């Protein structure tokens, strides 16, 4: 998917990142934030949206400047652009809610080194039109958010008995704190990956029949 | 730099992007600065009000070897303690910070100290990373918080944490069973902080500010 | 005379041991410890052991059937895992949580890596470590041993319905109704760590105090270990290294104790007889699948576990560190193996000659 | 132990709140370069090295940024300066110690901008560490990363020879080992408290 | 460090590191004096009974041969001649089944029934008069190969490689394989020939001393040999600890003179020449008469045979003949040629006894079934094999690699090629993993690959 020439805009432009090339589940990129901030669904959502913002904005700008930026300083320019938007997101979240900012910690700023973003800039935005880059970036971003949420929701419900901070399990429910602790992050992601592998295997087995 | 693209073009492009992002960031910074400041001050205020029952306003102070000074809003001096003012305009006490090693990481607290009766009158955990369900009860457990409504800080005896159910003296903290380490950390944070600050504060107050 | 041609290659003799025989004998060696825990904690301990063993064996059987292979439960190793999981849990641990621990130990600790022989961590400890991180409060709630009604009723927490929290109020009332003098709900290790009270080592050795179900009697554990060592079914170097290093290291700290006042550091005898160290050293550090094979590596592994245990106990946030020490030892095992490949016959001389 | 002493900061980043296993920093190289013990060792060295360099850079840079009230440029300047500093050091190493360069060489470009490196710089700034504290932090983080990487590589080499079920193969296996390692590292909690 | 200590400890007890103690089972035949079996009606003489190039037949179909007459000549240096084990007529020269399966070129000899079968061939010579430089040729003419099992032409071992000086000859009388007692009986009954042969070997390689090494379960052999030694003799006899595979030359060198033969080298690299007891005895017997090897002592033993014992049989005797004579009801399935640890099963009962074969072991049905019922498990990492391997290899890790067909890594990182297939690791493995088989496959795959590239 990386070296495509400009192509027609299809639904695929958007959905690619949602499922087929999901950055977390399929491409295994950006694992650090995926595991670090998903001990609650809210953190996962905020992180996902912040990343989506950076993806869209940097995709747009990189695409816009794609014919201006010389090849030699390409990566350096992308990094400056990305870092700019990340810093904006950082300040934005701080301005919206200090609690959220504290929970996400340095991981908002670490979006800058998230390889999904530089990867998109390099592989997609630098070759496609601004609108398509934004749409594709949004797809990737939502795919990332989706992955974060699927971890965050499981971890929060099992680990704290709540969802988005609202208690949803009965009072006497025994919470499984391991899921909000660091090992739980690894376990839940491994669990999801195994589930997908299992589904894929089952499907190919059925097709083979 | 290679031939092909002249190096002046490289520098100009890169410089242009840098300038652009600098401007964008400066703008973001200026816009969010007041919002962030407001958030921070609200958070601080909420904490101060929480640890000093009855307080509705706050005054900033700096206590060092030269004595106790009031720090006005907007001054360049960093305040290191805060006074709470009640509706009647009287000072109900000071909010001081403390920290000690907990189970997982450093536990940071803010506590209210009333110089009149030499008591700790409230405590809030500012940051901790204790185990959910076990150590994090230091933040939420009402029975544990009860310890800090009138904890003797006259320094006739050092503040200490005792086993759950074994509190007999006013300077003792009744620990949480199963979270001995975390409850001891709170005791230690208070002990260290009061030992350091209370004599200085009392001296400054007696000298009359 | 039949002329069936069947070429077999040497060797045509086999030693006496087979995997299932070794495993069966380990089960025998664990039986006295298990019986003692039932005697000490009554019905609850029995239910704990039965639950854990059944879930372990059932899980292994289930996954074998799922993957369409022959069931491997007849090799007895799942029974050992089940017994050990039960023996390192608090006796009043809710049965449903014990079932979770047992399931995790086999499913995550063993089947996930490919089953018998391939697990890199000790399965029983994987189960217990998971339970420790998941159910932090119930797993640190201890019950006094030798309660007089232990064979008539369950400890109230034992029968907690699945997915619910145990009822600690009922538990508290039950404990008080036992009217045991000076019982504080703390294990000897916690008393040592937080209050610097050292209980009598002889009691620990014989096993009459609060603890995990099967950790109490160092004596019975040692006897079981000696039996296995003399049948050559257990590598005696590992327990010797673990206990020896823990003894020496804690002995060094013991000598640093102040002359007056409460001791800061426990005596080496207390160290080796208290908590799970004896059970861990004899039955769990010795799980061959997750321990090194090289002659020197085995000593390094044992010493690593012994010293980590002492460091965690004396300077860590936990009063018991055996489980984590063994898991860390397991994690280091491939590296230890790698660094301690024995010098093969005829090797160095060759190198020396080349250098010369 | 005093939580602000360099020794404790080192211990904390090394074992208690291990950079990879508890803080989730540097997972990409952790999962990507942990297949073989030997490579893992070299990678660990390289990361420790780059961490030291970036810690020093970030410390100096932060003083400048604070003095001129340019905190909003922190991220950009950290990235730029760390990347260039590593490049310079790389050239210096190549010139003065070809052997060291061979060991670290191929890893250096890979790690200049990963989150363990940048995270280190950001955390040390956020926690307002002094210079010595920063160095201890960088050393501890590097040692912790190396230890985790070595353990992981050993386990993965061992599991190469195992009959791992097909659903568990690949990334899930690595993640599960990482999870169990993380579980085991919980034993270090409270160390030195 | 710890290995240094181990070394010292084991040297004092006279043995090597590690190894195993399988049940000896020598009681079947240890007390039985060597007997001669009747001649069979037909002998089958493969042209390749030794390591190296096959011999070249000197006789034609239908030709009459006398007992002891050369019937095939050596084809080059690493090859030996073959002598007629009995008087008779060459029935055919054709492909015949061999013990390991494939058909090999063999001389089939119909033995004259009723012939006195005296050895008329050969001339008495004064061995002491033969110069050392001619001894090698004299030995080659006897057709002698290592009787310790490897069947490597003995004279080749007498040519000391450039740059090596051999100071000591070791005579290997360990016979560490369970069941076998050939060497044991030879040492007791033919001690004089053994010592004479030893002296010839010393002279041939220029050694100043010789040690006859045996295990401490054969002290009667030590006494018998001591009886024929002079006081202050340069030949001595020493009993080392009974342990398998004490008889492997590397282990013996360690146990007797504490020298380690470097990986990939011959004993000559550390100044040693190692020969089997039977080999030395044959030299002592054949050289003074300038005769060739025509018969050997074979231990026929095991729970499946009626009259176990140590028998002199002509080379080429079909196994079926021996078994019928001694009372056997079973199949090739029950039969092992050699000892239980290193010997192999045979493809057919019609294969002959060759020069290198010192034992026939006949198991019974019960033993076979218990053996076969031993269940295979995955390796449980118990380390028993690591503790058993006399070469200090890591069979556990190699077994796991073989399971994944990582043969090259086994050779590169785990010294696969130092494994001499003694079987100690397989013996102790509780998971019944066929480790030695794995290693054989691995070595042959690596060899094929190396040859291809
Ligand atoms: C996974 C785990 C997490 C823990 N977390 C905490 C914690 O956050 N705070 C704490 O004080 N103790 C914690 N502990 C328990 C302590 O290590 C120690 O056992 C306990 O404080 C002893 O207290 P007690 O004597 O009141 O039972 C934890 C234990 C485990 C196993
Ligand atoms: C706890 C324990 C400690 C032992 N310590 C030693 C020892 O220090 N040295 C020793 O040789 N055997 C010791 N043994 C005996 C061994 O189990 C075994 O019998 C012996 O190592 C066999 O040695 P071998 O294989 O060389 O014949 C010990 C056994 C046990 C159970
Ligand atoms: C595992 C193993 C065991 C051996 N055992 C014996 C033995 O017991 N007696 C023996 O003479 N040779 C034994 N050998 C062969 C010796 O290593 C060596 O080749 C032989 O003693 C040389 O004498 P030869 O050439 O006269 O046969 C063994 C070899 C191996 C690999
Ligand atoms: C001496 C010995 C100790 C064992 N210890 C354990 C143990 O601590 N935990 C466990 O799950 N299995 C143990 N087993 C059983 C078996 O080795 C284990 O289930 C394997 O790790 C499964 O692959 C032990 C077996 C033996 C022979
Ligand atoms: S290139 Fe760097 S950031 Fe991207 S996946 Fe590899 S290690 Fe992670
Ligand atoms: S194994 Fe070798 S040394 Fe041992 S008896 Fe057999 S041939 Fe002789
Ligand atoms: S067969 Fe090879 S690996 Fe096995 S014990 Fe003998 S020498 Fe060692
Ligand atoms: S003896 Fe068998 S089971 Fe034990 S380590 Fe060796 S190969 Fe594995
Ligand atoms: S996201 Fe952390 S190293 Fe890649």
PDB file of N, CA, C and O in Angstrom, chain C residues 78-131:
ATOM      1  N   UNK C  78      -0.085 -31.707  35.055  1.00  0.00           N
ATOM      2  CA  UNK C  78      -1.131 -30.749  35.392  1.00  0.00           C
ATOM      3  C   UNK C  78      -1.597 -30.927  36.834  1.00  0.00           C
ATOM      4  O   UNK C  78      -2.010 -29.959  37.483  1.00  0.00           O
ATOM      5  N   UNK C  79      -1.495 -32.151  37.326  1.00  0.00           N
ATOM      6  CA  UNK C  79      -1.880 -32.378  38.723  1.00  0.00           C
ATOM      7  C   UNK C  79      -0.917 -31.645  39.652  1.00  0.00           C
ATOM      8  O   UNK C  79      -1.328 -31.005  40.628  1.00  0.00           O
ATOM      9  N   UNK C  80       0.365 -31.714  39.310  1.00  0.00           N
ATOM     10  CA  UNK C  80       1.356 -30.993  40.135  1.00  0.00           C
ATOM     11  C   UNK C  80       1.039 -29.512  40.128  1.00  0.00           C
ATOM     12  O   UNK C  80       1.007 -28.853  41.168  1.00  0.00           O
ATOM     13  N   UNK C  81       0.811 -28.988  38.924  1.00  0.00           N
ATOM     14  CA  UNK C  81       0.505 -27.565  38.834  1.00  0.00           C
ATOM     15  C   UNK C  81      -0.702 -27.238  39.705  1.00  0.00           C
ATOM     16  O   UNK C  81      -0.677 -26.271  40.471  1.00  0.00           O
ATOM     17  N   UNK C  82      -1.758 -28.061  39.598  1.00  0.00           N
ATOM     18  CA  UNK C  82      -2.964 -27.815  40.378  1.00  0.00           C
ATOM     19  C   UNK C  82      -2.688 -27.842  41.867  1.00  0.00           C
ATOM     20  O   UNK C  82      -3.116 -26.948  42.611  1.00  0.00           O
ATOM     21  N   UNK C  83      -1.949 -28.843  42.306  1.00  0.00           N
ATOM     22  CA  UNK C  83      -1.635 -28.934  43.735  1.00  0.00           C
ATOM     23  C   UNK C  83      -0.861 -27.703  44.184  1.00  0.00           C
ATOM     24  O   UNK C  83      -1.172 -27.089  45.207  1.00  0.00           O
ATOM     25  N   UNK C  84       0.136 -27.335  43.391  1.00  0.00           N
ATOM     26  CA  UNK C  84       0.981 -26.221  43.815  1.00  0.00           C
ATOM     27  C   UNK C  84       0.209 -24.910  43.832  1.00  0.00           C
ATOM     28  O   UNK C  84       0.373 -24.098  44.737  1.00  0.00           O
ATOM     29  N   UNK C  85      -0.653 -24.711  42.820  1.00  0.00           N
ATOM     30  CA  UNK C  85      -1.454 -23.483  42.828  1.00  0.00           C
ATOM     31  C   UNK C  85      -2.237 -23.402  44.134  1.00  0.00           C
ATOM     32  O   UNK C  85      -2.245 -22.370  44.817  1.00  0.00           O
ATOM     33  N   UNK C  86      -2.872 -24.513  44.507  1.00  0.00           N
ATOM     34  CA  UNK C  86      -3.665 -24.497  45.730  1.00  0.00           C
ATOM     35  C   UNK C  86      -2.786 -24.252  46.949  1.00  0.00           C
ATOM     36  O   UNK C  86      -3.160 -23.513  47.868  1.00  0.00           O
ATOM     37  N   UNK C  87      -1.608 -24.847  46.953  1.00  0.00           N
ATOM     38  CA  UNK C  87      -0.769 -24.767  48.144  1.00  0.00           C
ATOM     39  C   UNK C  87      -0.169 -23.388  48.361  1.00  0.00           C
ATOM     40  O   UNK C  87       0.285 -23.084  49.458  1.00  0.00           O
ATOM     41  N   UNK C  88      -0.148 -22.552  47.325  1.00  0.00           N
ATOM     42  CA  UNK C  88       0.438 -21.222  47.535  1.00  0.00           C
ATOM     43  C   UNK C  88      -0.624 -20.148  47.611  1.00  0.00           C
ATOM     44  O   UNK C  88      -0.324 -18.965  47.515  1.00  0.00           O
ATOM     45  N   UNK C  89      -1.881 -20.528  47.771  1.00  0.00           N
ATOM     46  CA  UNK C  89      -2.938 -19.531  47.937  1.00  0.00           C
ATOM     47  C   UNK C  89      -3.335 -19.486  49.408  1.00  0.00           C
ATOM     48  O   UNK C  89      -3.164 -20.463  50.136  1.00  0.00           O
ATOM     49  N   UNK C  90      -3.899 -18.345  49.848  1.00  0.00           N
ATOM     50  CA  UNK C  90      -4.381 -18.309  51.222  1.00  0.00           C
ATOM     51  C   UNK C  90      -5.526 -19.317  51.372  1.00  0.00           C
ATOM     52  O   UNK C  90      -6.321 -19.478  50.442  1.00  0.00           O
ATOM     53  N   UNK C  91      -5.625 -19.979  52.506  1.00  0.00           N
ATOM     54  CA  UNK C  91      -6.599 -21.065  52.635  1.00  0.00           C
ATOM     55  C   UNK C  91      -8.049 -20.612  52.446  1.00  0.00           C
ATOM     56  O   UNK C  91      -8.872 -21.390  51.983  1.00  0.00           O
ATOM     57  N   UNK C  92      -8.343 -19.368  52.796  1.00  0.00           N
ATOM     58  CA  UNK C  92      -9.732 -18.934  52.645  1.00  0.00           C
ATOM     59  C   UNK C  92     -10.007 -18.261  51.316  1.00  0.00           C
ATOM     60  O   UNK C  92     -11.024 -17.612  51.131  1.00  0.00           O
ATOM     61  N   UNK C  93      -9.099 -18.424  50.356  1.00  0.00           N
ATOM     62  CA  UNK C  93      -9.241 -17.766  49.052  1.00  0.00           C
ATOM     63  C   UNK C  93     -10.529 -18.242  48.386  1.00  0.00           C
ATOM     64  O   UNK C  93     -10.810 -19.442  48.362  1.00  0.00           O
ATOM     65  N   UNK C  94     -11.340 -17.302  47.848  1.00  0.00           N
ATOM     66  CA  UNK C  94     -12.580 -17.726  47.189  1.00  0.00           C
ATOM     67  C   UNK C  94     -12.294 -18.767  46.107  1.00  0.00           C
ATOM     68  O   UNK C  94     -11.352 -18.621  45.323  1.00  0.00           O
ATOM     69  N   UNK C  95     -13.126 -19.781  46.077  1.00  0.00           N
ATOM     70  CA  UNK C  95     -12.852 -20.884  45.148  1.00  0.00           C
ATOM     71  C   UNK C  95     -12.880 -20.427  43.698  1.00  0.00           C
ATOM     72  O   UNK C  95     -12.120 -20.911  42.862  1.00  0.00           O
ATOM     73  N   UNK C  96     -13.761 -19.473  43.396  1.00  0.00           N
ATOM     74  CA  UNK C  96     -13.821 -19.074  41.980  1.00  0.00           C
ATOM     75  C   UNK C  96     -12.542 -18.387  41.555  1.00  0.00           C
ATOM     76  O   UNK C  96     -12.078 -18.536  40.426  1.00  0.00           O
ATOM     77  N   UNK C  97     -11.925 -17.665  42.485  1.00  0.00           N
ATOM     78  CA  UNK C  97     -10.660 -17.016  42.141  1.00  0.00           C
ATOM     79  C   UNK C  97      -9.553 -18.065  42.005  1.00  0.00           C
ATOM     80  O   UNK C  97      -8.668 -17.953  41.146  1.00  0.00           O
ATOM     81  N   UNK C  98      -9.621 -19.080  42.854  1.00  0.00           N
ATOM     82  CA  UNK C  98      -8.641 -20.162  42.729  1.00  0.00           C
ATOM     83  C   UNK C  98      -8.788 -20.841  41.373  1.00  0.00           C
ATOM     84  O   UNK C  98      -7.799 -21.205  40.729  1.00  0.00           O
ATOM     85  N   UNK C  99     -10.047 -20.984  40.936  1.00  0.00           N
ATOM     86  CA  UNK C  99     -10.272 -21.599  39.629  1.00  0.00           C
ATOM     87  C   UNK C  99      -9.674 -20.726  38.533  1.00  0.00           C
ATOM     88  O   UNK C  99      -9.062 -21.232  37.578  1.00  0.00           O
ATOM     89  N   UNK C 100      -9.815 -19.407  38.672  1.00  0.00           N
ATOM     90  CA  UNK C 100      -9.208 -18.509  37.688  1.00  0.00           C
ATOM     91  C   UNK C 100      -7.690 -18.685  37.686  1.00  0.00           C
ATOM     92  O   UNK C 100      -7.067 -18.829  36.631  1.00  0.00           O
ATOM     93  N   UNK C 101      -7.117 -18.708  38.875  1.00  0.00           N
ATOM     94  CA  UNK C 101      -5.658 -18.866  38.957  1.00  0.00           C
ATOM     95  C   UNK C 101      -5.230 -20.178  38.308  1.00  0.00           C
ATOM     96  O   UNK C 101      -4.258 -20.223  37.551  1.00  0.00           O
ATOM     97  N   UNK C 102      -5.969 -21.239  38.580  1.00  0.00           N
ATOM     98  CA  UNK C 102      -5.611 -22.538  38.016  1.00  0.00           C
ATOM     99  C   UNK C 102      -5.761 -22.526  36.501  1.00  0.00           C
ATOM    100  O   UNK C 102      -4.903 -23.039  35.774  1.00  0.00           O
ATOM    101  N   UNK C 103      -6.841 -21.915  36.041  1.00  0.00           N
ATOM    102  CA  UNK C 103      -7.047 -21.845  34.590  1.00  0.00           C
ATOM    103  C   UNK C 103      -5.909 -21.067  33.924  1.00  0.00           C
ATOM    104  O   UNK C 103      -5.341 -21.514  32.933  1.00  0.00           O
ATOM    105  N   UNK C 104      -5.596 -19.918  34.497  1.00  0.00           N
ATOM    106  CA  UNK C 104      -4.531 -19.100  33.908  1.00  0.00           C
ATOM    107  C   UNK C 104      -3.210 -19.867  33.919  1.00  0.00           C
ATOM    108  O   UNK C 104      -2.450 -19.831  32.950  1.00  0.00           O
ATOM    109  N   UNK C 105      -2.960 -20.594  34.999  1.00  0.00           N
ATOM    110  CA  UNK C 105      -1.664 -21.276  35.072  1.00  0.00           C
ATOM    111  C   UNK C 105      -1.513 -22.264  33.922  1.00  0.00           C
ATOM    112  O   UNK C 105      -0.442 -22.334  33.312  1.00  0.00           O
ATOM    113  N   UNK C 106      -2.560 -22.999  33.614  1.00  0.00           N
ATOM    114  CA  UNK C 106      -2.429 -23.955  32.520  1.00  0.00           C
ATOM    115  C   UNK C 106      -2.592 -23.278  31.161  1.00  0.00           C
ATOM    116  O   UNK C 106      -1.795 -23.474  30.244  1.00  0.00           O
ATOM    117  N   UNK C 107      -3.622 -22.443  31.028  1.00  0.00           N
ATOM    118  CA  UNK C 107      -3.909 -21.868  29.707  1.00  0.00           C
ATOM    119  C   UNK C 107      -2.815 -20.902  29.272  1.00  0.00           C
ATOM    120  O   UNK C 107      -2.291 -21.005  28.171  1.00  0.00           O
ATOM    121  N   UNK C 108      -2.480 -19.962  30.147  1.00  0.00           N
ATOM    122  CA  UNK C 108      -1.474 -18.962  29.775  1.00  0.00           C
ATOM    123  C   UNK C 108      -0.066 -19.478  30.060  1.00  0.00           C
ATOM    124  O   UNK C 108       0.851 -19.305  29.269  1.00  0.00           O
ATOM    125  N   UNK C 109       0.079 -20.145  31.207  1.00  0.00           N
ATOM    126  CA  UNK C 109       1.419 -20.550  31.615  1.00  0.00           C
ATOM    127  C   UNK C 109       1.957 -21.742  30.860  1.00  0.00           C
ATOM    128  O   UNK C 109       3.162 -21.940  30.785  1.00  0.00           O
ATOM    129  N   UNK C 110       1.071 -22.547  30.308  1.00  0.00           N
ATOM    130  CA  UNK C 110       1.563 -23.795  29.725  1.00  0.00           C
ATOM    131  C   UNK C 110       1.090 -24.013  28.280  1.00  0.00           C
ATOM    132  O   UNK C 110       1.897 -24.047  27.364  1.00  0.00           O
ATOM    133  N   UNK C 111      -0.234 -24.131  28.096  1.00  0.00           N
ATOM    134  CA  UNK C 111      -0.749 -24.446  26.759  1.00  0.00           C
ATOM    135  C   UNK C 111      -0.324 -23.391  25.747  1.00  0.00           C
ATOM    136  O   UNK C 111       0.050 -23.700  24.616  1.00  0.00           O
ATOM    137  N   UNK C 112      -0.355 -22.140  26.196  1.00  0.00           N
ATOM    138  CA  UNK C 112      -0.022 -21.035  25.299  1.00  0.00           C
ATOM    139  C   UNK C 112       1.354 -21.210  24.671  1.00  0.00           C
ATOM    140  O   UNK C 112       1.582 -20.865  23.520  1.00  0.00           O
ATOM    141  N   UNK C 113       2.296 -21.752  25.436  1.00  0.00           N
ATOM    142  CA  UNK C 113       3.659 -21.883  24.925  1.00  0.00           C
ATOM    143  C   UNK C 113       3.890 -23.214  24.208  1.00  0.00           C
ATOM    144  O   UNK C 113       4.981 -23.484  23.736  1.00  0.00           O
ATOM    145  N   UNK C 114       2.890 -24.051  24.177  1.00  0.00           N
ATOM    146  CA  UNK C 114       3.070 -25.312  23.463  1.00  0.00           C
ATOM    147  C   UNK C 114       2.976 -26.526  24.368  1.00  0.00           C
ATOM    148  O   UNK C 114       3.258 -27.631  23.936  1.00  0.00           O
ATOM    149  N   UNK C 115       2.597 -26.321  25.625  1.00  0.00           N
ATOM    150  CA  UNK C 115       2.358 -27.469  26.492  1.00  0.00           C
ATOM    151  C   UNK C 115       3.599 -27.948  27.211  1.00  0.00           C
ATOM    152  O   UNK C 115       4.617 -27.250  27.247  1.00  0.00           O
ATOM    153  N   UNK C 116       3.497 -29.149  27.751  1.00  0.00           N
ATOM    154  CA  UNK C 116       4.564 -29.708  28.577  1.00  0.00           C
ATOM    155  C   UNK C 116       5.927 -29.535  27.916  1.00  0.00           C
ATOM    156  O   UNK C 116       6.110 -29.837  26.757  1.00  0.00           O
ATOM    157  N   UNK C 117       6.845 -29.006  28.690  1.00  0.00           N
ATOM    158  CA  UNK C 117       8.207 -28.916  28.206  1.00  0.00           C
ATOM    159  C   UNK C 117       8.567 -27.622  27.505  1.00  0.00           C
ATOM    160  O   UNK C 117       9.729 -27.350  27.281  1.00  0.00           O
ATOM    161  N   UNK C 118       7.569 -26.838  27.163  1.00  0.00           N
ATOM    162  CA  UNK C 118       7.888 -25.633  26.397  1.00  0.00           C
ATOM    163  C   UNK C 118       7.639 -24.342  27.159  1.00  0.00           C
ATOM    164  O   UNK C 118       8.040 -23.269  26.712  1.00  0.00           O
ATOM    165  N   UNK C 119       6.932 -24.429  28.277  1.00  0.00           N
ATOM    166  CA  UNK C 119       6.634 -23.204  29.007  1.00  0.00           C
ATOM    167  C   UNK C 119       7.927 -22.585  29.524  1.00  0.00           C
ATOM    168  O   UNK C 119       8.794 -23.275  30.035  1.00  0.00           O
ATOM    169  N   UNK C 120       8.028 -21.260  29.397  1.00  0.00           N
ATOM    170  CA  UNK C 120       9.252 -20.616  29.859  1.00  0.00           C
ATOM    171  C   UNK C 120       9.132 -20.148  31.305  1.00  0.00           C
ATOM    172  O   UNK C 120      10.132 -19.866  31.950  1.00  0.00           O
ATOM    173  N   UNK C 121       7.903 -20.026  31.801  1.00  0.00           N
ATOM    174  CA  UNK C 121       7.739 -19.676  33.213  1.00  0.00           C
ATOM    175  C   UNK C 121       7.077 -20.856  33.924  1.00  0.00           C
ATOM    176  O   UNK C 121       6.401 -21.680  33.305  1.00  0.00           O
ATOM    177  N   UNK C 122       7.257 -20.880  35.220  1.00  0.00           N
ATOM    178  CA  UNK C 122       6.601 -21.908  36.022  1.00  0.00           C
ATOM    179  C   UNK C 122       5.094 -21.680  35.984  1.00  0.00           C
ATOM    180  O   UNK C 122       4.607 -20.653  36.445  1.00  0.00           O
ATOM    181  N   UNK C 123       4.333 -22.623  35.430  1.00  0.00           N
ATOM    182  CA  UNK C 123       2.895 -22.385  35.228  1.00  0.00           C
ATOM    183  C   UNK C 123       2.165 -22.038  36.527  1.00  0.00           C
ATOM    184  O   UNK C 123       1.352 -21.104  36.553  1.00  0.00           O
ATOM    185  N   UNK C 124       2.460 -22.773  37.586  1.00  0.00           N
ATOM    186  CA  UNK C 124       1.750 -22.523  38.833  1.00  0.00           C
ATOM    187  C   UNK C 124       1.978 -21.083  39.298  1.00  0.00           C
ATOM    188  O   UNK C 124       1.060 -20.414  39.784  1.00  0.00           O
ATOM    189  N   UNK C 125       3.182 -20.605  39.108  1.00  0.00           N
ATOM    190  CA  UNK C 125       3.474 -19.249  39.563  1.00  0.00           C
ATOM    191  C   UNK C 125       2.874 -18.207  38.637  1.00  0.00           C
ATOM    192  O   UNK C 125       2.521 -17.112  39.077  1.00  0.00           O
ATOM    193  N   UNK C 126       2.753 -18.533  37.352  1.00  0.00           N
ATOM    194  CA  UNK C 126       2.068 -17.612  36.446  1.00  0.00           C
ATOM    195  C   UNK C 126       0.630 -17.422  36.941  1.00  0.00           C
ATOM    196  O   UNK C 126       0.132 -16.299  37.037  1.00  0.00           O
ATOM    197  N   UNK C 127      -0.009 -18.542  37.288  1.00  0.00           N
ATOM    198  CA  UNK C 127      -1.376 -18.455  37.796  1.00  0.00           C
ATOM    199  C   UNK C 127      -1.456 -17.632  39.058  1.00  0.00           C
ATOM    200  O   UNK C 127      -2.297 -16.748  39.207  1.00  0.00           O
ATOM    201  N   UNK C 128      -0.534 -17.893  39.950  1.00  0.00           N
ATOM    202  CA  UNK C 128      -0.565 -17.189  41.231  1.00  0.00           C
ATOM    203  C   UNK C 128      -0.222 -15.706  41.032  1.00  0.00           C
ATOM    204  O   UNK C 128      -0.845 -14.828  41.642  1.00  0.00           O
ATOM    205  N   UNK C 129       0.744 -15.398  40.174  1.00  0.00           N
ATOM    206  CA  UNK C 129       1.115 -13.990  39.970  1.00  0.00           C
ATOM    207  C   UNK C 129      -0.039 -13.229  39.341  1.00  0.00           C
ATOM    208  O   UNK C 129      -0.292 -12.071  39.674  1.00  0.00           O
ATOM    209  N   UNK C 130      -0.741 -13.896  38.449  1.00  0.00           N
ATOM    210  CA  UNK C 130      -1.904 -13.251  37.838  1.00  0.00           C
ATOM    211  C   UNK C 130      -2.949 -12.966  38.912  1.00  0.00           C
ATOM    212  O   UNK C 130      -3.475 -11.859  39.017  1.00  0.00           O
ATOM    213  N   UNK C 131      -3.239 -13.968  39.731  1.00  0.00           N
ATOM    214  CA  UNK C 131      -4.231 -13.779  40.785  1.00  0.00           C
ATOM    215  C   UNK C 131      -3.789 -12.687  41.749  1.00  0.00           C
ATOM    216  O   UNK C 131      -4.590 -11.881  42.224  1.00  0.00           O
TER     217      UNK C 131
END
